[in-house]
mmCIF file of C-alpha atoms in Angstrom:
data_model
loop_
_atom_site.group_PDB
_atom_site.id
_atom_site.type_symbol
_atom_site.label_atom_id
_atom_site.label_comp_id
_atom_site.label_asym_id
_atom_site.label_seq_id
_atom_site.Cartn_x
_atom_site.Cartn_y
_atom_site.Cartn_z
ATOM 1 C CA MET A 1 -21.390 -12.224 7.878
ATOM 2 C CA THR A 2 -21.168 -8.622 9.148
ATOM 3 C CA ASN A 3 -24.051 -9.102 11.811
ATOM 4 C CA GLN A 4 -22.452 -12.277 12.659
ATOM 5 C CA LEU A 5 -19.190 -10.541 13.420
ATOM 6 C CA CYS A 6 -20.832 -7.815 15.519
ATOM 7 C CA GLN A 7 -22.630 -10.381 17.475
ATOM 8 C CA GLN A 8 -19.699 -12.346 18.260
ATOM 9 C CA THR A 9 -17.606 -9.348 19.403
ATOM 10 C CA ASN A 10 -20.473 -7.028 20.967
ATOM 11 C CA LEU A 11 -19.560 -4.418 18.293
ATOM 12 C CA PRO A 12 -22.694 -2.107 18.006
ATOM 13 C CA THR A 13 -23.803 -2.429 14.391
ATOM 14 C CA LYS A 14 -25.558 1.256 14.658
ATOM 15 C CA LEU A 15 -22.027 2.752 14.998
ATOM 16 C CA LEU A 16 -20.509 0.923 12.112
ATOM 17 C CA ASN A 17 -20.777 2.062 8.474
ATOM 18 C CA PHE A 18 -19.158 -0.659 6.438
ATOM 19 C CA TRP A 19 -17.345 0.546 3.404
ATOM 20 C CA THR A 20 -16.316 -2.859 2.127
ATOM 21 C CA GLU A 21 -18.085 -6.276 2.652
ATOM 22 C CA ILE A 22 -16.677 -9.052 4.671
ATOM 23 C CA VAL A 23 -16.083 -11.855 2.462
ATOM 24 C CA ARG A 24 -13.987 -14.384 4.645
ATOM 25 C CA THR A 25 -12.505 -14.489 8.214
ATOM 26 C CA ASN A 26 -9.008 -12.755 8.757
ATOM 27 C CA SER A 27 -9.727 -10.286 5.705
ATOM 28 C CA PRO A 28 -9.426 -6.698 6.210
ATOM 29 C CA VAL A 29 -12.501 -4.544 5.871
ATOM 30 C CA ASP A 30 -13.004 -0.827 5.875
ATOM 31 C CA VAL A 31 -15.468 0.678 8.282
ATOM 32 C CA MET A 32 -16.283 4.333 9.293
ATOM 33 C CA ILE A 33 -17.446 5.221 12.658
ATOM 34 C CA PRO A 34 -18.405 8.679 14.353
ATOM 35 C CA GLU A 35 -15.534 10.450 15.760
ATOM 36 C CA LYS A 36 -17.107 10.402 19.221
ATOM 37 C CA SER A 37 -17.219 6.552 19.224
ATOM 38 C CA VAL A 38 -13.604 5.795 18.411
ATOM 39 C CA PRO A 39 -12.300 5.200 22.036
ATOM 40 C CA TYR A 40 -15.294 2.776 22.571
ATOM 41 C CA ILE A 41 -14.734 1.040 19.325
ATOM 42 C CA GLU A 42 -10.809 0.876 20.082
ATOM 43 C CA LYS A 43 -11.628 -0.798 23.404
ATOM 44 C CA LEU A 44 -13.866 -3.409 21.940
ATOM 45 C CA CYS A 45 -11.323 -4.185 19.191
ATOM 46 C CA GLN A 46 -8.632 -4.566 21.804
ATOM 47 C CA MET A 47 -10.665 -6.890 23.964
ATOM 48 C CA ASN A 48 -11.388 -9.220 21.039
ATOM 49 C CA ASN A 49 -7.887 -9.052 19.676
ATOM 50 C CA ILE A 50 -8.967 -7.377 16.363
ATOM 51 C CA MET A 51 -6.146 -5.506 14.697
ATOM 52 C CA TYR A 52 -7.069 -2.064 13.363
ATOM 53 C CA GLU A 53 -5.650 0.995 11.848
ATOM 54 C CA ILE A 54 -7.172 4.484 11.461
ATOM 55 C CA ILE A 55 -6.618 5.527 7.962
ATOM 56 C CA ILE A 56 -8.788 8.728 7.725
ATOM 57 C CA GLU A 57 -8.831 10.761 10.957
ATOM 58 C CA ASN A 58 -12.024 13.063 10.149
ATOM 59 C CA VAL A 59 -14.013 11.862 6.955
ATOM 60 C CA HIS A 60 -16.124 15.064 7.150
ATOM 61 C CA LYS A 61 -13.080 17.348 7.219
ATOM 62 C CA LEU A 62 -11.538 15.505 4.282
ATOM 63 C CA ILE A 63 -14.719 16.048 2.235
ATOM 64 C CA GLN A 64 -14.887 19.783 3.124
ATOM 65 C CA GLU A 65 -11.194 20.306 2.289
ATOM 66 C CA LYS A 66 -11.698 18.476 -1.254
ATOM 67 C CA LYS A 67 -14.599 20.803 -1.669
ATOM 68 C CA ALA A 68 -12.645 23.837 -1.023
ATOM 69 C CA MET A 69 -10.114 22.598 -3.486
ATOM 70 C CA ALA A 70 -12.616 22.047 -6.137
ATOM 71 C CA GLU A 71 -13.721 25.620 -5.819
ATOM 72 C CA LYS A 72 -10.308 26.874 -6.447
ATOM 73 C CA ARG A 73 -9.949 24.468 -9.493
ATOM 74 C CA LYS A 74 -13.085 25.762 -11.221
ATOM 75 C CA ILE A 75 -11.439 27.795 -13.554
ATOM 76 C CA PHE A 76 -9.546 24.835 -14.842
ATOM 77 C CA SER A 77 -12.731 22.760 -15.090
ATOM 78 C CA ARG A 78 -12.706 20.050 -17.719
ATOM 79 C CA THR A 79 -15.684 19.998 -20.047
ATOM 80 C CA PHE A 80 -17.281 17.058 -21.787
ATOM 81 C CA LYS A 81 -15.328 16.287 -25.053
ATOM 82 C CA ASP A 82 -18.136 15.548 -27.547
ATOM 83 C CA PHE A 83 -18.007 13.439 -30.361
ATOM 84 C CA VAL A 84 -19.935 15.582 -32.876
ATOM 85 C CA GLY A 85 -18.729 19.207 -32.968
ATOM 86 C CA SER A 86 -17.472 22.077 -31.056
ATOM 87 C CA LYS A 87 -20.797 23.542 -29.949
ATOM 88 C CA ARG A 88 -21.129 20.885 -27.173
ATOM 89 C CA PRO A 89 -23.009 21.250 -23.832
ATOM 90 C CA LEU A 90 -20.697 21.791 -21.067
ATOM 91 C CA TYR A 91 -20.418 19.701 -17.753
ATOM 92 C CA ASP A 92 -18.696 21.001 -14.811
ATOM 93 C CA HIS A 93 -16.200 18.370 -13.646
ATOM 94 C CA SER A 94 -14.409 20.229 -10.972
ATOM 95 C CA ASP A 95 -16.943 18.945 -8.391
ATOM 96 C CA TYR A 96 -19.546 16.202 -7.872
ATOM 97 C CA GLN A 97 -22.649 17.666 -9.460
ATOM 98 C CA SER A 98 -26.378 17.275 -8.130
ATOM 99 C CA TYR A 99 -28.649 14.717 -9.823
ATOM 100 C CA ASN A 100 -30.638 17.722 -11.344
ATOM 101 C CA LYS A 101 -27.642 18.997 -13.111
ATOM 102 C CA MET A 102 -26.770 15.546 -14.574
ATOM 103 C CA CYS A 103 -30.214 15.351 -16.075
ATOM 104 C CA ARG A 104 -29.979 18.797 -17.522
ATOM 105 C CA PHE A 105 -26.887 17.884 -18.970
ATOM 106 C CA MET A 106 -28.289 14.968 -20.734
ATOM 107 C CA GLU A 107 -31.273 16.845 -21.881
ATOM 108 C CA ALA A 108 -28.902 19.331 -23.414
ATOM 109 C CA LEU A 109 -27.109 16.573 -25.377
ATOM 110 C CA GLU A 110 -30.316 15.217 -26.644
ATOM 111 C CA SER A 111 -31.475 18.771 -27.723
ATOM 112 C CA ALA A 112 -28.049 19.447 -29.419
ATOM 113 C CA TYR A 113 -27.960 16.053 -31.176
ATOM 114 C CA PRO A 114 -31.177 14.643 -31.672
ATOM 115 C CA GLU A 115 -29.859 12.125 -34.136
ATOM 116 C CA ASN A 116 -27.297 10.793 -31.809
ATOM 117 C CA ALA A 117 -28.618 11.031 -28.150
ATOM 118 C CA LYS A 118 -31.922 10.239 -26.610
ATOM 119 C CA VAL A 119 -32.957 10.498 -22.928
ATOM 120 C CA LEU A 120 -35.082 7.784 -21.665
ATOM 121 C CA THR A 121 -36.697 7.085 -18.155
ATOM 122 C CA LEU A 122 -36.271 3.647 -16.732
ATOM 123 C CA GLY A 123 -38.513 4.251 -13.664
ATOM 124 C CA LYS A 124 -38.686 6.110 -10.407
ATOM 125 C CA THR A 125 -37.027 6.101 -7.211
ATOM 126 C CA ARG A 126 -38.864 5.355 -3.878
ATOM 127 C CA ASN A 127 -38.788 8.937 -3.462
ATOM 128 C CA GLY A 128 -40.542 9.516 -6.666
ATOM 129 C CA LYS A 129 -37.341 10.827 -8.608
ATOM 130 C CA PRO A 130 -37.025 9.619 -12.390
ATOM 131 C CA ILE A 131 -33.973 7.417 -13.241
ATOM 132 C CA TYR A 132 -32.682 8.686 -16.557
ATOM 133 C CA MET A 133 -30.591 6.847 -19.114
ATOM 134 C CA ILE A 134 -29.056 8.180 -22.135
ATOM 135 C CA LYS A 135 -28.801 6.447 -25.359
ATOM 136 C CA ILE A 136 -25.993 7.442 -27.681
ATOM 137 C CA ALA A 137 -25.226 6.176 -31.094
ATOM 138 C CA GLU A 138 -23.991 7.398 -34.586
ATOM 139 C CA ASN A 139 -27.716 6.765 -35.793
ATOM 140 C CA LEU A 140 -30.259 6.213 -33.189
ATOM 141 C CA ASN A 141 -32.442 4.554 -35.882
ATOM 142 C CA ALA A 142 -30.169 2.171 -37.037
ATOM 143 C CA SER A 143 -31.147 -1.643 -36.377
ATOM 144 C CA GLY A 144 -28.902 -4.680 -35.736
ATOM 145 C CA LYS A 145 -26.340 -2.738 -33.555
ATOM 146 C CA LYS A 146 -24.706 -4.266 -30.649
ATOM 147 C CA GLY A 147 -25.320 -2.383 -27.360
ATOM 148 C CA PHE A 148 -23.003 -1.497 -24.443
ATOM 149 C CA TRP A 149 -24.622 -0.654 -21.122
ATOM 150 C CA ILE A 150 -22.920 1.382 -18.461
ATOM 151 C CA ASN A 151 -24.458 2.021 -14.965
ATOM 152 C CA ALA A 152 -23.127 4.192 -12.003
ATOM 153 C CA GLY A 153 -23.977 5.332 -8.721
ATOM 154 C CA ILE A 154 -25.197 2.009 -7.650
ATOM 155 C CA HIS A 155 -24.173 2.760 -3.944
ATOM 156 C CA ALA A 156 -25.022 6.056 -2.175
ATOM 157 C CA ARG A 157 -21.533 7.179 -1.733
ATOM 158 C CA GLU A 158 -20.005 6.314 -5.260
ATOM 159 C CA TRP A 159 -19.895 9.847 -6.423
ATOM 160 C CA ALA A 160 -16.963 9.342 -8.415
ATOM 161 C CA SER A 161 -18.491 6.644 -10.664
ATOM 162 C CA SER A 162 -21.471 8.901 -11.851
ATOM 163 C CA SER A 163 -19.187 11.837 -12.492
ATOM 164 C CA THR A 164 -17.246 9.377 -14.603
ATOM 165 C CA ALA A 165 -20.188 7.868 -16.510
ATOM 166 C CA ILE A 166 -21.936 11.209 -17.292
ATOM 167 C CA ILE A 167 -18.803 12.433 -19.414
ATOM 168 C CA GLU A 168 -18.026 8.934 -20.890
ATOM 169 C CA ASN A 169 -16.392 9.265 -24.330
ATOM 170 C CA CYS A 170 -18.223 6.697 -26.441
ATOM 171 C CA PHE A 171 -16.687 7.277 -29.925
ATOM 172 C CA PHE A 172 -19.597 4.962 -31.126
ATOM 173 C CA LEU A 173 -17.419 2.145 -32.291
ATOM 174 C CA GLY A 174 -20.369 0.730 -34.241
ATOM 175 C CA LEU A 175 -22.230 0.286 -30.996
ATOM 176 C CA ILE A 176 -25.363 1.718 -29.304
ATOM 177 C CA TRP A 177 -24.321 3.076 -25.742
ATOM 178 C CA TYR A 178 -26.940 2.914 -22.869
ATOM 179 C CA ILE A 179 -25.489 5.189 -20.045
ATOM 180 C CA VAL A 180 -27.308 5.480 -16.766
ATOM 181 C CA PRO A 181 -24.998 7.878 -14.441
ATOM 182 C CA LEU A 182 -26.887 7.563 -11.475
ATOM 183 C CA LEU A 183 -29.034 4.361 -10.390
ATOM 184 C CA ASN A 184 -29.167 5.149 -6.479
ATOM 185 C CA VAL A 185 -30.586 8.738 -6.935
ATOM 186 C CA ASP A 186 -32.145 8.927 -3.505
ATOM 187 C CA GLY A 187 -28.879 7.812 -1.787
ATOM 188 C CA TYR A 188 -26.655 9.864 -3.820
ATOM 189 C CA GLU A 189 -28.618 13.087 -3.078
ATOM 190 C CA PHE A 190 -28.730 12.124 0.595
ATOM 191 C CA THR A 191 -25.357 11.779 1.232
ATOM 192 C CA ARG A 192 -24.222 14.921 -0.607
ATOM 193 C CA ARG A 193 -26.407 16.811 1.504
ATOM 194 C CA ASN A 194 -25.159 14.940 4.731
ATOM 195 C CA THR A 195 -21.505 14.478 4.577
ATOM 196 C CA HIS A 196 -20.898 14.185 8.297
ATOM 197 C CA PRO A 197 -19.653 10.750 9.220
ATOM 198 C CA ASP A 198 -22.500 10.238 11.626
ATOM 199 C CA VAL A 199 -24.771 9.923 8.427
ATOM 200 C CA SER A 200 -24.761 6.533 7.272
#
């Protein structure tokens, strides 16, 4: 439907980064475009009677400002409230961490609590990076337990979902927890390195 809209209105698909999918006609949709293309896109919208509103003037600037604020908040960094004891691995939640740091954190949990946490590999990305999952339970060797699956970071820019999943407090509840904090490893790392709106 996105391609159909662009064809009907002559909107250039290469300049549009759709943040939400078009599900029906006359429904709102969020789109990010390069700053230099704003006048051109505005003109096309006006020619095609498409109502629009600029919500974020500069995405790149907003990201940089949030990063600067995160640096100032590091002394108040929240840590992972573990379910076992006080000597728990720490996770810096003041910023969106790299995938490597996520992996090191999961490995630290496994090392600290071998009876409760196990890191497994689901496969590899197109770029050859391993996709890790952590299995958490009151007793990993127990059988007959129901499982609860959590996966995050399906889309490249969903940084917050991975940050949330990696510090999820499971509290066991008689379940075996399977947590995949980041499925789209390649996309996540690419967008973290390239925060400018021109990068789709």
